[in-house]
Short mmCIF file of C-alpha atoms in Angstrom, two decimals:
data_model
loop_
_atom_site.label_atom_id
_atom_site.label_comp_id
_atom_site.label_asym_id
_atom_site.label_seq_id
_atom_site.Cartn_x
_atom_site.Cartn_y
_atom_site.Cartn_z
CA MET J 570 -13.23 37.39 -19.48
CA LEU J 571 -13.69 37.59 -15.84
CA PRO J 572 -15.54 40.79 -14.57
CA SER J 573 -13.34 43.47 -13.03
CA ARG J 574 -12.81 43.65 -9.24
CA ARG J 575 -12.25 46.84 -7.21
CA GLN J 576 -8.81 46.95 -5.75
CA GLY J 577 -6.74 49.11 -3.64
CA THR J 578 -7.10 51.13 -0.50
CA ARG J 579 -9.58 53.92 0.36
CA GLY J 580 -7.45 56.41 -1.64
CA ASP J 581 -7.62 54.63 -5.02
CA ARG J 582 -11.14 53.10 -5.21
CA GLY J 583 -11.40 53.73 -8.83
CA ASN J 584 -8.57 51.30 -9.80
CA THR J 585 -9.63 47.93 -11.14
CA VAL J 586 -7.80 44.86 -12.30
CA SER J 587 -7.01 45.00 -16.01
CA LYS J 588 -6.96 42.10 -18.44
CA ARG J 589 -3.12 41.60 -17.77
CA GLY J 590 -3.30 42.06 -14.12
CA VAL J 591 -2.08 44.85 -11.92
CA SER J 592 0.62 47.13 -12.80
CA LYS J 593 4.20 47.11 -11.40
CA HIS J 594 3.38 50.33 -9.55
CA GLU J 595 0.34 48.76 -7.89
CA SER J 596 2.24 45.45 -6.98
CA ALA J 597 3.95 46.93 -3.95
CA LYS J 598 0.45 47.68 -2.45
CA LYS J 599 -1.59 44.79 -3.78
CA THR J 600 -1.02 41.00 -4.07
CA GLN J 601 -3.86 40.08 -6.33
CA PHE J 602 -3.14 38.80 -9.92
CA ARG J 603 -4.42 36.95 -12.70
CA LEU J 604 -3.18 33.40 -12.77
CA ARG J 605 -1.53 31.87 -15.84
CA LEU J 606 -0.75 28.38 -16.71
CA HIS J 607 2.10 26.76 -18.62
CA ASP J 608 2.95 23.24 -19.93
CA GLN J 609 5.96 21.12 -19.44
CA ASN J 610 7.88 22.62 -22.54
CA TYR J 611 7.74 26.14 -21.16
CA LEU J 612 11.00 27.11 -19.44
CA GLY J 613 11.88 23.69 -18.45
CA GLY J 614 8.44 22.77 -16.98
CA ASP J 615 9.04 24.46 -13.54
CA GLU J 616 6.03 24.10 -11.35
CA LEU J 617 5.67 27.73 -10.16
CA LEU J 618 7.28 30.72 -12.02
CA VAL J 619 7.12 34.26 -10.61
CA ASN J 620 8.00 37.58 -11.95
CA PRO J 621 10.47 39.50 -9.89
CA ASP J 622 9.07 42.71 -11.06
CA PHE J 623 5.88 42.04 -9.17
CA PHE J 624 7.33 39.82 -6.34
CA PRO J 625 10.63 41.71 -5.30
CA ASP J 626 10.76 39.92 -1.94
CA VAL J 627 10.40 36.31 -3.24
CA ARG J 628 13.28 34.16 -3.94
CA GLU J 629 13.69 30.85 -5.53
CA GLY J 630 12.81 28.03 -2.88
CA ASP J 631 10.41 30.32 -0.99
CA MET J 632 6.95 29.16 -0.18
CA VAL J 633 3.87 31.10 -1.35
CA ARG J 634 0.20 30.67 -0.54
CA ILE J 635 -2.26 31.13 -3.50
CA SER J 636 -5.81 31.82 -2.69
CA VAL J 637 -8.56 32.16 -5.22
CA MET J 638 -10.65 35.36 -4.74
CA GLU J 639 -14.40 35.26 -5.04
CA ASN J 640 -16.07 37.49 -7.88
CA GLU J 641 -19.73 37.99 -8.99
CA ASP J 642 -19.70 34.75 -11.17
CA GLN J 643 -18.36 32.39 -8.55
CA ASN J 644 -19.85 30.57 -5.59
CA SER J 645 -17.72 30.92 -2.53
CA GLU J 646 -18.61 27.25 -1.54
CA LYS J 647 -17.13 25.96 -4.93
CA LEU J 648 -13.91 27.93 -4.82
CA PRO J 649 -10.79 25.84 -4.62
CA GLU J 650 -9.00 25.75 -1.39
CA SER J 651 -5.77 27.82 -0.91
CA VAL J 652 -2.63 26.01 -1.80
CA VAL J 653 0.93 26.48 -0.73
CA LEU J 654 3.59 25.93 -3.46
CA LYS J 655 7.40 26.21 -3.75
CA VAL J 656 8.77 28.79 -6.07
CA SER J 657 10.78 26.87 -8.66
CA SER J 658 12.17 29.80 -10.53
CA VAL J 659 12.24 33.69 -10.46
CA LYS J 660 12.24 34.95 -14.10
CA ARG J 661 10.82 37.90 -15.86
CA LEU J 662 7.78 36.64 -17.74
CA PRO J 663 4.99 38.07 -19.76
CA ALA J 664 2.83 37.07 -16.73
CA GLU J 665 3.08 37.96 -13.13
CA ILE J 666 2.76 34.39 -11.80
CA SER J 667 2.41 31.02 -13.73
CA ILE J 668 1.69 27.37 -12.63
CA LEU J 669 2.48 24.24 -14.43
CA SER J 670 -0.89 23.06 -15.94
CA VAL J 671 -0.54 19.55 -14.29
CA VAL J 672 -0.31 21.11 -10.81
CA ALA J 673 -3.13 23.42 -11.46
CA ASP J 674 -5.38 20.52 -12.51
CA ILE J 675 -4.46 18.77 -9.13
CA PHE J 676 -5.57 21.76 -7.13
CA LYS J 677 -8.61 22.71 -9.50
CA LEU J 678 -6.97 25.96 -10.53
CA SER J 679 -7.73 27.44 -13.97
CA ALA J 680 -6.19 30.26 -16.12
CA GLN J 681 -7.37 33.78 -15.57
CA MET J 682 -8.64 33.21 -12.04
CA ILE J 683 -7.92 36.23 -9.70
CA VAL J 684 -5.61 34.99 -7.01
CA GLU J 685 -4.06 36.30 -3.88
CA VAL J 686 -0.42 35.61 -3.26
CA GLU J 687 1.27 35.63 -0.04
CA LYS J 688 4.77 34.55 1.00
CA VAL J 689 4.57 32.06 4.01
CA PRO J 690 7.24 30.20 6.15
CA LYS J 691 8.20 26.62 4.96
CA GLU J 692 6.85 25.19 8.20
CA SER J 693 3.22 25.78 6.98
CA ALA J 694 3.70 23.48 4.10
CA LEU J 695 5.54 20.46 5.66
CA VAL J 696 3.98 16.95 5.36
CA GLU J 697 4.57 14.16 7.84
CA SER J 698 4.64 11.22 5.57
CA VAL J 699 4.85 10.42 1.95
CA GLU J 700 4.08 7.09 0.14
CA LEU J 701 5.90 6.35 -2.94
CA THR J 702 5.11 3.40 -5.40
CA LEU J 703 7.48 1.63 -7.72
CA LYS J 704 7.03 -1.05 -10.37
CA ASP J 705 8.99 -3.48 -12.44
CA GLN J 706 12.31 -2.68 -10.86
CA TYR J 707 14.52 -3.64 -7.91
CA ILE J 708 15.53 -0.85 -5.42
CA SER J 709 17.82 -1.79 -2.59
CA SER J 710 17.60 -0.30 0.92
CA SER J 711 20.63 1.86 0.28
CA GLU J 712 19.02 3.38 -2.92
CA MET J 713 15.79 3.99 -0.71
CA TRP J 714 17.98 5.91 1.80
CA ARG J 715 19.57 8.02 -0.90
CA LEU J 716 16.32 8.73 -2.46
CA LYS J 717 15.03 10.02 0.86
CA LEU J 718 17.98 12.37 1.20
CA PHE J 719 17.35 13.49 -2.42
CA LEU J 720 13.81 14.35 -1.62
CA ALA J 721 14.62 16.47 1.44
CA ASP J 722 13.45 20.27 0.83
CA SER J 723 11.39 19.13 -2.18
CA TRP J 724 7.91 20.07 -2.97
CA LEU J 725 5.79 17.12 -4.06
CA HIS J 726 2.16 16.53 -5.27
CA ILE J 727 0.24 13.37 -5.79
CA HIS J 728 0.99 11.43 -9.01
CA LYS J 729 4.25 13.22 -9.48
CA GLN J 730 6.95 11.13 -11.26
CA LEU J 731 10.30 11.06 -9.63
CA ALA J 732 13.64 9.85 -10.88
CA MET J 733 17.03 9.58 -9.33
CA GLY J 734 19.43 7.75 -11.63
CA LEU J 735 17.76 4.50 -12.65
CA VAL J 736 15.47 4.69 -9.72
CA LYS J 737 11.85 5.83 -10.82
CA VAL J 738 8.98 6.16 -8.20
CA ARG J 739 5.61 7.87 -8.15
CA VAL J 740 3.95 9.72 -5.40
CA LYS J 741 0.82 8.01 -4.35
CA ASP J 742 -0.12 9.82 -1.03
CA LEU J 743 0.96 12.76 1.16
CA ARG J 744 -0.35 13.14 4.75
CA THR J 745 -0.22 15.79 7.48
CA GLU J 746 -2.02 15.47 10.87
CA ASN J 747 -3.38 12.01 9.63
CA GLU J 748 -5.14 13.78 6.66
CA SER J 749 -4.41 13.25 3.11
CA VAL J 750 -3.21 16.39 1.18
CA ASN J 751 -2.54 16.99 -2.44
CA GLY J 752 0.85 18.53 -2.08
CA GLY J 753 3.41 19.57 0.49
CA LEU J 754 7.16 20.10 1.39
CA VAL J 755 9.37 17.15 2.32
CA SER J 756 11.83 17.63 5.20
CA THR J 757 14.39 15.42 6.76
CA GLU J 758 11.83 14.36 9.41
CA THR J 759 9.20 13.30 6.87
CA THR J 760 8.56 9.64 6.87
CA ILE J 761 9.08 8.01 3.46
CA THR J 762 7.22 4.78 2.71
CA PHE J 763 7.82 2.59 -0.38
CA ARG J 764 5.03 0.52 -1.88
CA SER J 765 6.06 -2.03 -4.44
CA LYS J 766 3.65 -2.87 -7.28
CA SER J 767 5.90 -5.82 -8.27
CA ALA J 768 6.66 -7.92 -5.36
CA ASN J 769 6.97 -11.70 -4.57
CA LEU J 770 3.98 -12.83 -2.56
CA PHE J 771 3.25 -15.99 -0.79
CA TRP J 772 -0.36 -16.89 0.53
CA LEU J 773 -0.23 -19.33 3.24
CA VAL J 774 -3.83 -20.70 3.72
CA GLN J 775 -4.26 -22.77 6.88
CA ILE J 776 -6.72 -25.64 6.50
CA SER J 777 -8.22 -26.14 9.85
CA ARG J 778 -11.50 -27.35 11.43
CA GLU J 779 -12.68 -23.76 11.81
CA MET J 780 -12.78 -23.29 8.02
CA TRP J 781 -16.19 -25.23 7.98
CA GLU J 782 -17.44 -23.14 10.99
CA GLN J 783 -19.67 -20.27 10.94
CA ALA J 784 -18.11 -16.72 11.23
CA GLY J 785 -19.80 -13.77 13.06
CA ASP J 786 -22.02 -12.86 10.03
CA GLY J 787 -23.30 -16.56 9.71
CA ARG J 788 -21.32 -17.49 6.69
CA LEU J 789 -18.68 -20.18 6.78
CA HIS J 790 -15.04 -19.14 6.98
CA TYR J 791 -14.04 -20.69 3.66
CA GLU J 792 -16.75 -18.54 2.05
CA LEU J 793 -15.22 -15.49 3.37
CA LEU J 794 -11.91 -16.72 1.99
CA TYR J 795 -13.29 -16.97 -1.43
CA GLU J 796 -14.80 -13.35 -1.15
CA LEU J 797 -11.44 -12.07 0.02
CA ILE J 798 -9.57 -13.54 -2.89
CA GLN J 799 -12.12 -12.07 -5.43
CA LYS J 800 -11.87 -8.66 -3.97
CA ILE J 801 -7.99 -8.87 -4.07
CA ALA J 802 -8.16 -9.67 -7.69
CA GLU J 803 -10.42 -6.73 -8.39
CA THR J 804 -8.05 -4.42 -6.42
CA TRP J 805 -4.97 -5.66 -8.39
CA ASN J 806 -6.79 -4.99 -11.58
CA GLU J 807 -7.63 -1.39 -10.72
CA ALA J 808 -4.07 -0.82 -9.28
CA ASP J 809 -2.27 -2.21 -12.32
CA VAL J 810 0.21 -4.26 -10.20
CA ASN J 811 2.56 -6.89 -11.41
CA HIS J 812 3.21 -9.26 -8.48
CA THR J 813 4.10 -12.97 -8.48
CA LEU J 814 1.85 -15.06 -6.41
CA THR J 815 2.37 -18.49 -4.84
CA VAL J 816 -0.44 -20.13 -2.83
CA VAL J 817 0.24 -22.80 -0.44
CA PHE J 818 -2.32 -24.84 1.54
CA PHE J 819 -1.02 -26.28 4.89
CA ALA J 820 -2.64 -28.37 7.75
CA ARG J 821 -1.79 -30.51 10.63
CA VAL J 822 -3.47 -33.92 10.86
CA PHE J 823 -3.83 -35.76 14.27
CA VAL J 824 -3.59 -39.51 13.58
CA GLY J 825 -6.19 -41.68 15.50
CA GLY J 826 -5.83 -45.18 16.89
CA THR J 827 -3.01 -46.83 18.78
CA GLY J 828 -1.40 -48.92 16.09
CA ARG J 829 1.75 -48.41 14.18
CA ASN J 830 2.17 -45.04 12.50
CA ASP J 831 4.88 -45.03 10.19
CA ASP J 832 3.77 -41.85 8.49
CA ALA J 833 3.42 -39.66 11.70
CA GLN J 834 5.95 -36.98 11.87
CA GLY J 835 5.72 -35.89 15.63
CA GLU J 836 4.11 -36.32 18.90
CA SER J 837 2.32 -33.72 20.85
CA LYS J 838 2.44 -33.02 24.64
CA SER J 839 -0.82 -34.92 24.99
CA ASN J 840 0.79 -37.97 23.18
CA SER J 841 -1.30 -37.29 20.08
CA ARG J 842 0.47 -38.24 16.94
CA PHE J 843 0.32 -36.08 13.90
CA PHE J 844 1.77 -35.28 10.42
CA ASP J 845 1.90 -32.05 8.51
CA VAL J 846 0.67 -31.57 5.04
CA PHE J 847 1.80 -28.79 2.55
CA LYS J 848 0.35 -28.49 -0.95
CA VAL J 849 1.30 -25.84 -3.53
CA VAL J 850 -1.76 -24.68 -5.25
CA LEU J 851 -0.48 -21.91 -7.42
CA ASP J 852 3.25 -21.38 -8.20
CA LYS J 853 4.52 -17.95 -9.11
CA VAL J 854 1.46 -16.88 -11.10
CA LYS J 855 1.59 -13.39 -12.27
CA SER J 856 -0.99 -11.06 -10.85
CA SER J 857 -1.88 -9.70 -14.24
CA ASP J 858 -2.96 -13.23 -15.22
CA PHE J 859 -4.71 -13.65 -11.83
CA SER J 860 -6.77 -10.34 -12.23
CA LYS J 861 -7.56 -11.06 -15.90
CA ASP J 862 -8.64 -14.63 -15.32
CA SER J 863 -9.61 -14.57 -11.67
CA ALA J 864 -12.76 -16.86 -12.25
CA SER J 865 -10.75 -19.84 -13.46
CA ILE J 866 -8.10 -19.36 -10.75
CA LEU J 867 -10.63 -19.10 -8.09
CA ARG J 868 -12.28 -22.24 -9.33
CA ARG J 869 -8.96 -23.93 -9.11
CA ILE J 870 -8.38 -22.86 -5.41
CA LYS J 871 -11.96 -23.99 -4.66
CA HIS J 872 -11.38 -27.37 -6.20
CA GLU J 873 -8.04 -27.85 -4.31
CA PHE J 874 -9.87 -26.78 -1.14
CA SER J 875 -12.73 -29.28 -1.66
CA VAL J 876 -10.60 -32.18 -2.23
CA PHE J 877 -7.84 -31.42 0.51
CA PRO J 878 -9.79 -33.18 3.28
CA SER J 879 -9.97 -36.48 1.23
CA THR J 880 -6.23 -36.67 1.33
CA VAL J 881 -6.52 -37.48 5.00
CA ASN J 882 -9.90 -39.34 4.58
CA TRP J 883 -11.40 -36.62 6.74
CA ALA J 884 -14.97 -35.09 6.25
CA PRO J 885 -16.17 -31.90 7.74
CA THR J 886 -18.65 -33.83 9.68
CA GLY J 887 -16.00 -35.64 11.51
CA GLY J 888 -16.58 -38.96 9.81
CA PHE J 889 -14.55 -40.84 7.37
CA HIS J 890 -15.20 -40.71 3.65
CA ASP J 891 -15.38 -44.39 3.54
CA GLU J 892 -16.79 -45.67 6.90
CA SER J 893 -15.90 -49.33 6.05
CA GLU J 894 -12.18 -48.28 6.21
CA LYS J 895 -12.36 -46.59 9.43
CA GLY J 896 -11.61 -49.63 11.54
CA ALA J 897 -8.93 -51.21 9.38
CA HIS J 898 -7.07 -47.97 8.73
CA SER J 899 -7.61 -45.97 11.93
CA SER J 900 -3.89 -45.78 12.45
CA GLU J 901 -3.39 -44.26 9.02
CA TYR J 902 -6.08 -41.58 8.85
CA GLY J 903 -6.88 -38.74 11.25
CA THR J 904 -8.57 -35.43 11.71
CA LEU J 905 -7.58 -31.93 10.97
CA SER J 906 -6.24 -29.88 13.90
CA SER J 907 -7.73 -26.56 15.09
CA ALA J 908 -6.11 -23.35 13.94
CA MET J 909 -4.46 -22.99 17.43
CA GLU J 910 -2.81 -26.40 17.28
CA GLY J 911 -1.80 -26.13 13.64
CA ASN J 912 1.74 -26.04 11.96
CA THR J 913 1.76 -22.31 11.31
CA LEU J 914 5.39 -21.74 12.38
CA GLU J 915 6.60 -24.66 10.35
CA ALA J 916 4.77 -23.26 7.29
CA LEU J 917 6.40 -19.88 7.87
CA ASN J 918 9.83 -21.39 8.17
CA LEU J 919 9.49 -23.32 4.89
CA THR J 920 8.42 -20.24 3.17
CA LEU J 921 11.27 -18.23 4.59
CA ASN J 922 13.74 -20.69 3.00
CA ASN J 923 13.02 -18.95 -0.36
CA TRP J 924 14.77 -15.95 1.06
CA SER J 925 17.55 -17.63 2.99
CA ASP J 926 20.08 -16.08 0.61
CA LEU J 927 18.79 -12.97 -1.11
CA LYS J 928 22.02 -12.46 -3.11
CA MET J 929 21.40 -15.76 -4.98
CA ASP J 930 19.00 -15.63 -8.22
CA ARG J 931 18.09 -12.02 -7.58
CA ALA J 932 14.89 -11.16 -9.70
CA PHE J 933 15.56 -7.56 -10.66
CA PRO J 934 12.04 -6.81 -11.93
CA TYR J 935 10.69 -7.31 -8.26
CA THR J 936 11.09 -5.43 -5.05
CA GLY J 937 9.94 -6.63 -1.74
CA THR J 938 8.59 -9.90 -0.36
CA SER J 939 5.42 -10.49 1.48
CA ILE J 940 4.03 -13.59 3.34
CA ILE J 941 0.33 -13.52 4.05
CA LEU J 942 -1.10 -15.90 6.45
CA MET J 943 -4.85 -16.54 5.92
CA THR J 944 -6.46 -18.46 8.80
CA ALA J 945 -9.79 -18.88 10.45
CA GLY J 946 -8.28 -18.82 13.79
CA ASN J 947 -8.08 -16.00 16.25
CA GLY J 948 -4.34 -15.66 16.18
CA VAL J 949 -3.74 -17.62 19.42
CA LEU J 950 -1.22 -20.44 18.66
CA LYS J 951 0.24 -23.16 20.84
CA VAL J 952 3.90 -23.38 19.62
CA ASP J 953 7.24 -24.57 20.76
CA LYS J 954 9.13 -21.66 22.51
CA PHE J 955 12.34 -22.45 20.73
CA LEU J 956 10.76 -22.73 17.40
CA ALA J 957 8.89 -19.45 18.06
CA GLU J 958 12.21 -17.58 18.78
CA ILE J 959 13.93 -19.00 15.63
CA THR J 960 10.77 -17.88 13.52
CA ARG J 961 10.69 -14.35 15.10
CA ARG J 962 14.57 -13.93 14.26
CA ARG J 963 14.06 -15.10 10.63
CA LEU J 964 10.96 -12.80 10.18
CA LEU J 965 13.18 -9.69 10.91
CA ASP J 966 14.55 -9.87 7.46
CA THR J 967 11.17 -10.11 5.85
CA GLY J 968 7.51 -8.74 6.32
CA MET J 969 4.35 -10.60 7.04
CA ASP J 970 0.74 -9.41 6.85
CA ARG J 971 -1.69 -11.39 8.97
CA LEU J 972 -5.25 -11.66 7.73
CA GLN J 973 -7.75 -13.12 10.25
CA SER J 974 -11.34 -12.85 11.11
CA ALA J 975 -10.84 -12.21 14.72
CA VAL J 976 -10.26 -8.96 16.50
CA TYR J 977 -7.07 -9.70 18.43
CA ALA J 978 -4.00 -11.88 18.03
CA CYS J 979 -1.32 -13.20 20.44
CA PHE J 980 0.87 -16.13 20.86
CA ASP J 981 0.93 -18.72 23.59
CA ALA J 982 4.42 -20.01 23.65
CA ALA J 983 5.08 -23.29 25.68
CA SER J 984 8.34 -24.65 26.66
CA HIS J 985 7.34 -28.00 25.27
CA GLY J 986 5.13 -27.35 22.12
CA ILE J 987 2.23 -29.17 20.71
#
């Protein structure tokens, strides 16, 4: 039992808080009560219940601030912060005020705490952005828009499960003034962000000469690539995602010599002939398998990476794997291009062909697509201006995350590309 605490004004110093709280007569003067908790099965599982006998001015939908009062057994530094909640229901209860136990746990509130309750305007509880997660379902853009309208004027807390028809989402984060908060009120101006835990992912790994060069910390770029993949596997395991993953290696190979080059696919502005190489390393692997057996999958990626240069008879030192063949086959083999001169846009367009018609063969357990480009370059590309414009238009319908080891990125578009 909590120790009693003196209440009231100078005229009633002898009054104290009883075990059941304050009386109805005292409620008009005082706003301190003993907090009660209830579970999901009590009166429909409303998050905040108030007794109109003790809160005559509070109506359903109003916002109230609940602050824990200090007593002799509590350290003021360990007191929970005040929280603003939306009144879910106004009913005559055995208690003055009662909070859903799940909500109380989030805000570190416990039963029988002495709290001060104050009615506040809705503007004090508004959040600027809400992040929602979804898994194993397909949600269209129209359903996202309807869900945003459905959430207007709703009070949300982290980890809350929401349902609108067959659409089910979970609150992952709420922010106001760039700070994460545990709960808040959603308005029509609140930014709603949807994060899919079951998406179609494409990793495009550019194999260029820079992969065998040192990064800023002294390690080789391909070593950083292995470390990144390992961290992603660990993150997926913790986040319990269910993506499908496809990994593709791509490279541009410049052909040496002046002989006949039947396999060459193009010619650059500097008259250097080249051909493009694409290799599917992983095809629609589930992220659950990837996170559970990341070691074997990483070994497979390492193996494919180590043997990739041999497909064009190129070695990281710049020499041929078989020096005796260099003169006889100089027109057939070449060297890897730099990241800037690579076939990045060609790889992007080939990947975008998978979503050229989203209405065909729709996979309903998945929402969202992502193309992630992993390169050792700095983001500066020499590209054909016409191809760059086509790629830009096609990317409007999808999203792409660019991971790079440099601190800036830009495009150098030329009228006649390399």
